[in-house]
PDB file of C-alpha atoms and ligand atoms in Angstrom:
ATOM      1  CA  UNK G   1      88.191 -19.256 -37.804  1.00 90.00           C
ATOM      2  CA  UNK G   2      91.623 -20.472 -38.219  1.00 97.00           C
ATOM      3  CA  UNK G   3      93.805 -21.433 -41.680  1.00 98.00           C
ATOM      4  CA  UNK G   4      95.510 -24.655 -41.969  1.00 98.00           C
ATOM      5  CA  UNK G   5      98.672 -25.096 -44.303  1.00 98.00           C
ATOM      6  CA  UNK G   6      98.342 -27.867 -45.754  1.00 98.00           C
ATOM      7  CA  UNK G   7     101.770 -28.067 -46.884  1.00 98.00           C
ATOM      8  CA  UNK G   8     105.112 -26.188 -45.446  1.00 98.00           C
ATOM      9  CA  UNK G   9     108.874 -27.699 -45.629  1.00 98.00           C
ATOM     10  CA  UNK G  10     109.458 -25.522 -42.220  1.00 98.00           C
ATOM     11  CA  UNK G  11     112.371 -28.126 -41.432  1.00 98.00           C
ATOM     12  CA  UNK G  12     114.485 -26.277 -44.193  1.00 98.00           C
ATOM     13  CA  UNK G  13     117.496 -24.876 -43.460  1.00 97.00           C
ATOM     14  CA  UNK G  14     116.124 -21.320 -45.040  1.00 98.00           C
ATOM     15  CA  UNK G  15     113.763 -20.870 -41.895  1.00 98.00           C
ATOM     16  CA  UNK G  16     117.051 -22.149 -39.146  1.00 97.00           C
ATOM     17  CA  UNK G  17     118.214 -18.387 -39.157  1.00 97.00           C
ATOM     18  CA  UNK G  18     114.907 -17.126 -38.179  1.00 98.00           C
ATOM     19  CA  UNK G  19     111.884 -19.994 -37.532  1.00 97.00           C
ATOM     20  CA  UNK G  20     110.867 -19.268 -34.967  1.00 97.00           C
ATOM     21  CA  UNK G  21     109.178 -15.174 -36.413  1.00 98.00           C
ATOM     22  CA  UNK G  22     108.333 -17.303 -39.419  1.00 98.00           C
ATOM     23  CA  UNK G  23     105.929 -19.187 -36.502  1.00 98.00           C
ATOM     24  CA  UNK G  24     105.329 -16.497 -35.176  1.00 98.00           C
ATOM     25  CA  UNK G  25     103.650 -14.258 -37.356  1.00 98.00           C
ATOM     26  CA  UNK G  26     101.898 -18.047 -39.087  1.00 98.00           C
ATOM     27  CA  UNK G  27      99.767 -18.301 -34.973  1.00 97.00           C
ATOM     28  CA  UNK G  28      99.004 -13.737 -36.334  1.00 97.00           C
ATOM     29  CA  UNK G  29      97.588 -14.917 -39.508  1.00 97.00           C
ATOM     30  CA  UNK G  30      95.367 -17.438 -37.697  1.00 97.00           C
ATOM     31  CA  UNK G  31      96.842 -20.312 -38.935  1.00 98.00           C
ATOM     32  CA  UNK G  32      96.483 -22.788 -36.404  1.00 97.00           C
ATOM     33  CA  UNK G  33      97.921 -26.121 -38.771  1.00 98.00           C
ATOM     34  CA  UNK G  34     100.382 -26.194 -40.596  1.00 98.00           C
ATOM     35  CA  UNK G  35     101.598 -29.831 -42.299  1.00 98.00           C
ATOM     36  CA  UNK G  36     104.924 -30.786 -42.276  1.00 98.00           C
ATOM     37  CA  UNK G  37     105.553 -33.106 -44.705  1.00 98.00           C
ATOM     38  CA  UNK G  38     109.468 -34.786 -45.739  1.00 98.00           C
ATOM     39  CA  UNK G  39     111.391 -36.075 -48.491  1.00 97.00           C
ATOM     40  CA  UNK G  40     114.168 -38.870 -46.646  1.00 98.00           C
ATOM     41  CA  UNK G  41     114.263 -40.120 -43.300  1.00 98.00           C
ATOM     42  CA  UNK G  42     116.301 -37.235 -41.758  1.00 98.00           C
ATOM     43  CA  UNK G  43     113.458 -34.958 -43.044  1.00 98.00           C
ATOM     44  CA  UNK G  44     110.740 -36.271 -41.766  1.00 98.00           C
ATOM     45  CA  UNK G  45     112.731 -36.748 -38.129  1.00 98.00           C
ATOM     46  CA  UNK G  46     113.082 -32.832 -38.829  1.00 98.00           C
ATOM     47  CA  UNK G  47     109.260 -32.300 -39.213  1.00 98.00           C
ATOM     48  CA  UNK G  48     108.811 -34.508 -35.783  1.00 98.00           C
ATOM     49  CA  UNK G  49     110.879 -32.330 -34.058  1.00 98.00           C
ATOM     50  CA  UNK G  50     109.368 -29.652 -34.621  1.00 97.00           C
ATOM     51  CA  UNK G  51     105.246 -31.126 -33.905  1.00 97.00           C
ATOM     52  CA  UNK G  52     106.750 -32.148 -30.641  1.00 97.00           C
ATOM     53  CA  UNK G  53     108.105 -28.975 -29.883  1.00 97.00           C
ATOM     54  CA  UNK G  54     104.600 -26.890 -31.378  1.00 96.00           C
ATOM     55  CA  UNK G  55     101.802 -30.106 -30.743  1.00 95.00           C
ATOM     56  CA  UNK G  56      98.794 -27.207 -31.386  1.00 93.00           C
ATOM     57  CA  UNK G  57     100.172 -26.076 -35.432  1.00 97.00           C
ATOM     58  CA  UNK G  58     102.297 -29.125 -36.517  1.00 98.00           C
ATOM     59  CA  UNK G  59     101.697 -31.868 -38.053  1.00 98.00           C
ATOM     60  CA  UNK G  60     104.262 -34.271 -39.032  1.00 98.00           C
ATOM     61  CA  UNK G  61     104.596 -36.890 -42.578  1.00 98.00           C
ATOM     62  CA  UNK G  62     107.197 -39.530 -43.386  1.00 98.00           C
ATOM     63  CA  UNK G  63     108.108 -40.931 -46.731  1.00 98.00           C
ATOM     64  CA  UNK G  64     110.793 -40.641 -49.448  1.00 98.00           C
ATOM     65  CA  UNK G  65     109.952 -37.625 -52.488  1.00 96.00           C
ATOM     66  CA  UNK G  66     110.833 -39.556 -55.991  1.00 94.00           C
ATOM     67  CA  UNK G  67     113.925 -37.886 -56.164  1.00 93.00           C
ATOM     68  CA  UNK G  68     115.728 -40.238 -53.063  1.00 94.00           C
ATOM     69  CA  UNK G  69     114.193 -43.216 -54.642  1.00 91.00           C
ATOM     70  CA  UNK G  70     118.755 -44.391 -53.949  1.00 92.00           C
ATOM     71  CA  UNK G  71     117.807 -43.665 -50.185  1.00 94.00           C
ATOM     72  CA  UNK G  72     115.027 -45.422 -50.088  1.00 96.00           C
ATOM     73  CA  UNK G  73     115.084 -47.872 -47.035  1.00 97.00           C
ATOM     74  CA  UNK G  74     111.331 -49.812 -46.090  1.00 97.00           C
ATOM     75  CA  UNK G  75     112.656 -50.990 -42.839  1.00 97.00           C
ATOM     76  CA  UNK G  76     113.023 -47.172 -41.051  1.00 98.00           C
ATOM     77  CA  UNK G  77     110.420 -46.033 -42.959  1.00 98.00           C
ATOM     78  CA  UNK G  78     108.297 -48.639 -40.739  1.00 98.00           C
ATOM     79  CA  UNK G  79     109.830 -48.194 -37.825  1.00 98.00           C
ATOM     80  CA  UNK G  80     109.583 -44.455 -38.340  1.00 98.00           C
ATOM     81  CA  UNK G  81     105.868 -44.862 -39.294  1.00 98.00           C
ATOM     82  CA  UNK G  82     105.210 -47.510 -35.544  1.00 98.00           C
ATOM     83  CA  UNK G  83     105.707 -44.235 -33.021  1.00 97.00           C
ATOM     84  CA  UNK G  84     101.924 -43.687 -34.454  1.00 97.00           C
ATOM     85  CA  UNK G  85     103.386 -40.121 -34.437  1.00 97.00           C
ATOM     86  CA  UNK G  86     102.976 -38.922 -38.205  1.00 98.00           C
ATOM     87  CA  UNK G  87      99.588 -37.860 -39.675  1.00 98.00           C
ATOM     88  CA  UNK G  88     100.594 -39.319 -43.692  1.00 98.00           C
ATOM     89  CA  UNK G  89     103.030 -40.983 -46.117  1.00 98.00           C
ATOM     90  CA  UNK G  90     104.681 -38.199 -48.006  1.00 96.00           C
ATOM     91  CA  UNK G  91     105.540 -36.603 -49.864  1.00 97.00           C
ATOM     92  CA  UNK G  92     105.784 -39.402 -51.889  1.00 98.00           C
ATOM     93  CA  UNK G  93     104.843 -39.676 -56.386  1.00 97.00           C
ATOM     94  CA  UNK G  94     106.422 -39.608 -59.098  1.00 96.00           C
ATOM     95  CA  UNK G  95     108.885 -36.741 -60.600  1.00 93.00           C
ATOM     96  CA  UNK G  96     109.775 -37.613 -64.909  1.00 91.00           C
ATOM     97  CA  UNK G  97     110.710 -33.827 -64.984  1.00 87.00           C
ATOM     98  CA  UNK G  98     114.324 -34.203 -64.158  1.00 78.00           C
ATOM     99  CA  UNK G  99     114.799 -38.005 -64.074  1.00 70.00           C
ATOM    100  CA  UNK G 100     112.966 -39.840 -66.318  1.00 73.00           C
ATOM    101  CA  UNK G 101     115.562 -42.736 -65.957  1.00 74.00           C
ATOM    102  CA  UNK G 102     115.045 -43.343 -62.496  1.00 89.00           C
ATOM    103  CA  UNK G 103     111.307 -44.449 -64.026  1.00 93.00           C
ATOM    104  CA  UNK G 104     110.985 -47.923 -62.769  1.00 94.00           C
ATOM    105  CA  UNK G 105     113.046 -47.217 -59.654  1.00 94.00           C
ATOM    106  CA  UNK G 106     110.598 -44.527 -58.336  1.00 96.00           C
ATOM    107  CA  UNK G 107     107.089 -46.487 -59.486  1.00 96.00           C
ATOM    108  CA  UNK G 108     108.516 -49.895 -57.612  1.00 96.00           C
ATOM    109  CA  UNK G 109     108.895 -47.246 -54.218  1.00 97.00           C
ATOM    110  CA  UNK G 110     106.009 -45.208 -54.567  1.00 98.00           C
ATOM    111  CA  UNK G 111     103.391 -49.132 -54.788  1.00 98.00           C
ATOM    112  CA  UNK G 112     106.388 -49.736 -51.501  1.00 98.00           C
ATOM    113  CA  UNK G 113     105.188 -47.146 -49.980  1.00 98.00           C
ATOM    114  CA  UNK G 114     101.486 -47.058 -51.171  1.00 98.00           C
ATOM    115  CA  UNK G 115     101.840 -50.379 -49.578  1.00 98.00           C
ATOM    116  CA  UNK G 116     102.999 -49.376 -46.132  1.00 98.00           C
ATOM    117  CA  UNK G 117      99.677 -46.069 -46.528  1.00 98.00           C
ATOM    118  CA  UNK G 118      97.872 -49.218 -46.456  1.00 98.00           C
ATOM    119  CA  UNK G 119      98.826 -50.982 -43.374  1.00 98.00           C
ATOM    120  CA  UNK G 120      98.998 -48.130 -41.583  1.00 98.00           C
ATOM    121  CA  UNK G 121      95.358 -46.420 -42.432  1.00 98.00           C
ATOM    122  CA  UNK G 122      97.297 -43.192 -43.356  1.00 98.00           C
ATOM    123  CA  UNK G 123      96.577 -40.871 -46.129  1.00 98.00           C
ATOM    124  CA  UNK G 124      99.999 -40.160 -48.584  1.00 98.00           C
ATOM    125  CA  UNK G 125     100.512 -36.591 -50.451  1.00 98.00           C
ATOM    126  CA  UNK G 126     101.181 -37.029 -53.860  1.00 98.00           C
ATOM    127  CA  UNK G 127     104.343 -34.819 -55.744  1.00 97.00           C
ATOM    128  CA  UNK G 128     103.644 -35.767 -59.110  1.00 96.00           C
ATOM    129  CA  UNK G 129     104.831 -33.677 -62.035  1.00 92.00           C
ATOM    130  CA  UNK G 130     105.197 -34.674 -65.747  1.00 91.00           C
ATOM    131  CA  UNK G 131     103.424 -38.279 -64.576  1.00 95.00           C
ATOM    132  CA  UNK G 132      99.856 -38.380 -64.412  1.00 96.00           C
ATOM    133  CA  UNK G 133      98.659 -41.162 -65.973  1.00 96.00           C
ATOM    134  CA  UNK G 134     101.692 -43.142 -64.648  1.00 97.00           C
ATOM    135  CA  UNK G 135     100.159 -42.504 -60.979  1.00 98.00           C
ATOM    136  CA  UNK G 136      96.736 -43.092 -61.767  1.00 98.00           C
ATOM    137  CA  UNK G 137      97.491 -46.236 -63.328  1.00 98.00           C
ATOM    138  CA  UNK G 138      99.599 -47.228 -59.847  1.00 98.00           C
ATOM    139  CA  UNK G 139      96.336 -46.616 -57.261  1.00 98.00           C
ATOM    140  CA  UNK G 140      93.676 -48.166 -59.407  1.00 98.00           C
ATOM    141  CA  UNK G 141      96.297 -51.161 -58.647  1.00 98.00           C
ATOM    142  CA  UNK G 142      95.729 -49.902 -54.259  1.00 98.00           C
ATOM    143  CA  UNK G 143      91.644 -49.619 -53.945  1.00 98.00           C
ATOM    144  CA  UNK G 144      91.134 -48.401 -50.584  1.00 97.00           C
ATOM    145  CA  UNK G 145      93.798 -45.713 -50.499  1.00 98.00           C
ATOM    146  CA  UNK G 146      93.517 -41.940 -49.892  1.00 98.00           C
ATOM    147  CA  UNK G 147      95.335 -39.053 -50.121  1.00 98.00           C
ATOM    148  CA  UNK G 148      95.837 -35.513 -51.469  1.00 98.00           C
ATOM    149  CA  UNK G 149      97.733 -34.483 -55.272  1.00 98.00           C
ATOM    150  CA  UNK G 150      99.715 -31.626 -53.425  1.00 98.00           C
ATOM    151  CA  UNK G 151     100.570 -28.823 -55.223  1.00 97.00           C
ATOM    152  CA  UNK G 152      98.582 -29.362 -58.664  1.00 96.00           C
ATOM    153  CA  UNK G 153      99.999 -28.450 -61.529  1.00 95.00           C
ATOM    154  CA  UNK G 154      97.680 -30.555 -64.264  1.00 95.00           C
ATOM    155  CA  UNK G 155      95.235 -30.147 -66.460  1.00 95.00           C
ATOM    156  CA  UNK G 156      91.639 -30.055 -66.611  1.00 97.00           C
ATOM    157  CA  UNK G 157      91.211 -33.837 -67.405  1.00 97.00           C
ATOM    158  CA  UNK G 158      93.878 -34.410 -65.271  1.00 97.00           C
ATOM    159  CA  UNK G 159      91.821 -32.845 -62.176  1.00 98.00           C
ATOM    160  CA  UNK G 160      89.043 -34.541 -63.228  1.00 98.00           C
ATOM    161  CA  UNK G 161      90.791 -38.902 -62.904  1.00 98.00           C
ATOM    162  CA  UNK G 162      92.277 -37.212 -59.640  1.00 98.00           C
ATOM    163  CA  UNK G 163      88.341 -36.190 -58.785  1.00 98.00           C
ATOM    164  CA  UNK G 164      86.740 -39.936 -59.680  1.00 97.00           C
ATOM    165  CA  UNK G 165      89.754 -41.432 -57.424  1.00 97.00           C
ATOM    166  CA  UNK G 166      88.643 -39.392 -54.667  1.00 97.00           C
ATOM    167  CA  UNK G 167      91.685 -37.763 -53.573  1.00 98.00           C
ATOM    168  CA  UNK G 168      92.224 -34.330 -52.545  1.00 98.00           C
ATOM    169  CA  UNK G 169      93.077 -31.807 -54.680  1.00 98.00           C
ATOM    170  CA  UNK G 170      95.539 -28.763 -52.717  1.00 98.00           C
ATOM    171  CA  UNK G 171      96.772 -25.791 -55.030  1.00 98.00           C
ATOM    172  CA  UNK G 172      99.763 -23.657 -53.864  1.00 97.00           C
ATOM    173  CA  UNK G 173     101.268 -20.059 -55.503  1.00 97.00           C
ATOM    174  CA  UNK G 174     101.352 -21.071 -58.620  1.00 96.00           C
ATOM    175  CA  UNK G 175      97.528 -20.337 -58.395  1.00 97.00           C
ATOM    176  CA  UNK G 176      98.649 -16.500 -58.739  1.00 97.00           C
ATOM    177  CA  UNK G 177     101.151 -16.675 -61.782  1.00 96.00           C
ATOM    178  CA  UNK G 178     100.247 -14.685 -64.747  1.00 94.00           C
ATOM    179  CA  UNK G 179     101.214 -17.819 -67.032  1.00 94.00           C
ATOM    180  CA  UNK G 180      98.981 -20.781 -64.862  1.00 96.00           C
ATOM    181  CA  UNK G 181      95.691 -20.527 -66.350  1.00 96.00           C
ATOM    182  CA  UNK G 182      95.436 -23.929 -66.975  1.00 96.00           C
ATOM    183  CA  UNK G 183      95.899 -24.858 -62.622  1.00 96.00           C
ATOM    184  CA  UNK G 184      93.075 -21.729 -62.538  1.00 97.00           C
ATOM    185  CA  UNK G 185      90.431 -24.089 -65.362  1.00 97.00           C
ATOM    186  CA  UNK G 186      91.421 -26.908 -63.024  1.00 97.00           C
ATOM    187  CA  UNK G 187      90.695 -25.230 -59.870  1.00 97.00           C
ATOM    188  CA  UNK G 188      87.797 -23.957 -60.832  1.00 97.00           C
ATOM    189  CA  UNK G 189      86.643 -28.015 -61.235  1.00 97.00           C
ATOM    190  CA  UNK G 190      87.550 -29.704 -57.676  1.00 98.00           C
ATOM    191  CA  UNK G 191      83.971 -29.282 -55.182  1.00 97.00           C
ATOM    192  CA  UNK G 192      84.692 -27.725 -52.091  1.00 97.00           C
ATOM    193  CA  UNK G 193      84.729 -30.895 -49.690  1.00 97.00           C
ATOM    194  CA  UNK G 194      88.063 -31.720 -51.858  1.00 98.00           C
ATOM    195  CA  UNK G 195      89.771 -29.044 -51.825  1.00 98.00           C
ATOM    196  CA  UNK G 196      93.340 -27.714 -49.822  1.00 98.00           C
ATOM    197  CA  UNK G 197      95.743 -25.258 -49.998  1.00 98.00           C
ATOM    198  CA  UNK G 198      98.894 -25.322 -49.000  1.00 98.00           C
ATOM    199  CA  UNK G 199     102.092 -22.185 -49.374  1.00 98.00           C
ATOM    200  CA  UNK G 200     105.291 -25.152 -50.061  1.00 97.00           C
ATOM    201  CA  UNK G 201     107.176 -23.060 -48.026  1.00 97.00           C
ATOM    202  CA  UNK G 202     110.286 -22.632 -48.678  1.00 97.00           C
ATOM    203  CA  UNK G 203     109.262 -22.542 -52.286  1.00 94.00           C
ATOM    204  CA  UNK G 204     106.643 -20.836 -54.689  1.00 91.00           C
ATOM    205  CA  UNK G 205     105.702 -18.013 -52.422  1.00 92.00           C
ATOM    206  CA  UNK G 206     102.937 -16.577 -54.052  1.00 92.00           C
ATOM    207  CA  UNK G 207     102.317 -13.542 -55.922  1.00 92.00           C
ATOM    208  CA  UNK G 208     102.932 -10.093 -55.159  1.00 90.00           C
ATOM    209  CA  UNK G 209     105.786 -12.185 -53.283  1.00 88.00           C
ATOM    210  CA  UNK G 210     107.690 -13.750 -55.561  1.00 90.00           C
ATOM    211  CA  UNK G 211     111.053 -14.343 -55.049  1.00 88.00           C
ATOM    212  CA  UNK G 212     111.469 -13.959 -51.337  1.00 94.00           C
ATOM    213  CA  UNK G 213     111.279 -17.047 -49.195  1.00 96.00           C
ATOM    214  CA  UNK G 214     107.784 -18.469 -49.632  1.00 97.00           C
ATOM    215  CA  UNK G 215     105.889 -18.466 -45.648  1.00 98.00           C
ATOM    216  CA  UNK G 216     102.722 -19.927 -43.942  1.00 98.00           C
ATOM    217  CA  UNK G 217     101.761 -16.906 -43.282  1.00 98.00           C
ATOM    218  CA  UNK G 218     101.604 -16.130 -47.686  1.00 98.00           C
ATOM    219  CA  UNK G 219      99.200 -18.327 -47.328  1.00 98.00           C
ATOM    220  CA  UNK G 220      97.035 -15.453 -47.347  1.00 97.00           C
ATOM    221  CA  UNK G 221      97.340 -14.450 -51.179  1.00 97.00           C
ATOM    222  CA  UNK G 222      96.388 -18.270 -51.967  1.00 98.00           C
ATOM    223  CA  UNK G 223      93.204 -18.086 -50.787  1.00 98.00           C
ATOM    224  CA  UNK G 224      91.716 -14.413 -51.596  1.00 98.00           C
ATOM    225  CA  UNK G 225      93.345 -15.990 -55.602  1.00 97.00           C
ATOM    226  CA  UNK G 226      91.368 -19.177 -55.053  1.00 98.00           C
ATOM    227  CA  UNK G 227      87.820 -17.467 -53.639  1.00 98.00           C
ATOM    228  CA  UNK G 228      88.780 -15.264 -56.835  1.00 97.00           C
ATOM    229  CA  UNK G 229      89.009 -18.225 -59.519  1.00 96.00           C
ATOM    230  CA  UNK G 230      86.410 -20.490 -57.715  1.00 96.00           C
ATOM    231  CA  UNK G 231      83.783 -18.199 -56.367  1.00 97.00           C
ATOM    232  CA  UNK G 232      83.910 -19.087 -52.974  1.00 97.00           C
ATOM    233  CA  UNK G 233      83.558 -16.554 -50.294  1.00 97.00           C
ATOM    234  CA  UNK G 234      86.948 -16.476 -48.260  1.00 97.00           C
ATOM    235  CA  UNK G 235      85.861 -17.608 -44.894  1.00 97.00           C
ATOM    236  CA  UNK G 236      83.509 -19.630 -46.033  1.00 97.00           C
ATOM    237  CA  UNK G 237      86.826 -21.181 -47.950  1.00 98.00           C
ATOM    238  CA  UNK G 238      89.301 -20.533 -45.396  1.00 98.00           C
ATOM    239  CA  UNK G 239      85.843 -23.057 -43.056  1.00 98.00           C
ATOM    240  CA  UNK G 240      85.908 -25.363 -45.765  1.00 98.00           C
ATOM    241  CA  UNK G 241      89.940 -26.040 -46.607  1.00 98.00           C
ATOM    242  CA  UNK G 242      90.390 -26.116 -42.502  1.00 98.00           C
ATOM    243  CA  UNK G 243      87.884 -28.785 -42.236  1.00 97.00           C
ATOM    244  CA  UNK G 244      89.303 -30.718 -45.323  1.00 98.00           C
ATOM    245  CA  UNK G 245      92.554 -30.687 -44.026  1.00 98.00           C
ATOM    246  CA  UNK G 246      91.017 -32.000 -40.250  1.00 98.00           C
ATOM    247  CA  UNK G 247      88.966 -35.267 -41.992  1.00 98.00           C
ATOM    248  CA  UNK G 248      91.860 -36.399 -44.140  1.00 98.00           C
ATOM    249  CA  UNK G 249      94.832 -36.244 -42.277  1.00 98.00           C
ATOM    250  CA  UNK G 250      92.850 -37.405 -38.895  1.00 97.00           C
ATOM    251  CA  UNK G 251      93.694 -34.718 -36.656  1.00 96.00           C
ATOM    252  CA  UNK G 252      91.842 -34.013 -33.540  1.00 78.00           C
ATOM    253  CA  UNK G 253      91.749 -29.260 -33.014  1.00 68.00           C
ATOM    254  CA  UNK G 254      89.191 -27.599 -32.752  1.00 54.00           C
ATOM    255  CA  UNK G 255      88.134 -25.528 -35.887  1.00 46.00           C
ATOM    256  CA  UNK G 256      88.021 -22.199 -34.461  1.00 45.00           C
TER     257      UNK G 256
HETATM  258 ZN1   ZN E   1     106.505 -30.123 -50.030  1.00 91.72          ZN
END
């Protein structure tokens, strides 16, 4: 029985000092899949380099994060995707928390990346902050688009909109935080076949590791909490989220 961490930025410089040990601890914790999303071309290439070193563990994704709209380069992104080495376009999305003044630019770039997801038949990894209504509207302009809302932090109403569109919902260590009752309520609404788990390493360490650098082996705390919240047995949750990750990202890896 193996675990899938559907979102970890293992190329981050916070791992430069001891990345090998972090990987060893992940494997010791029975993690069999780590999806490595990126934020721009440079980090995407780093994610790919990791996957080339450890093809049995890492699966890279590439895309322009809403904070990197000014770097957007369609040609370069296309060139990378044409290698056929990336399992998704991400993380991409809308984030109005810091940059409300570049809303139009974020939307435009998101649409161009959605276009590519359809062309390359790849899932999208979505980062959404304070922008759910807008992203639903844009998704509806792209029939056939599929993917995951990563690190979900929305409400019950918002998770229902996600599920209506047949997207997956990924939960991070945030569900272990005291003030996250709304998110836990949303988690209870998600049917098992739409659930994913993630660490979002090096960010968002789950309790009791909060405040430390996050790493994939800490996923066990997310799973434990999600099991408590949903009433789904831990082993079943591990199996289900693993096979959901395989299905969404079309990975050819063993189920055990
Ligand atoms: Zn991320």
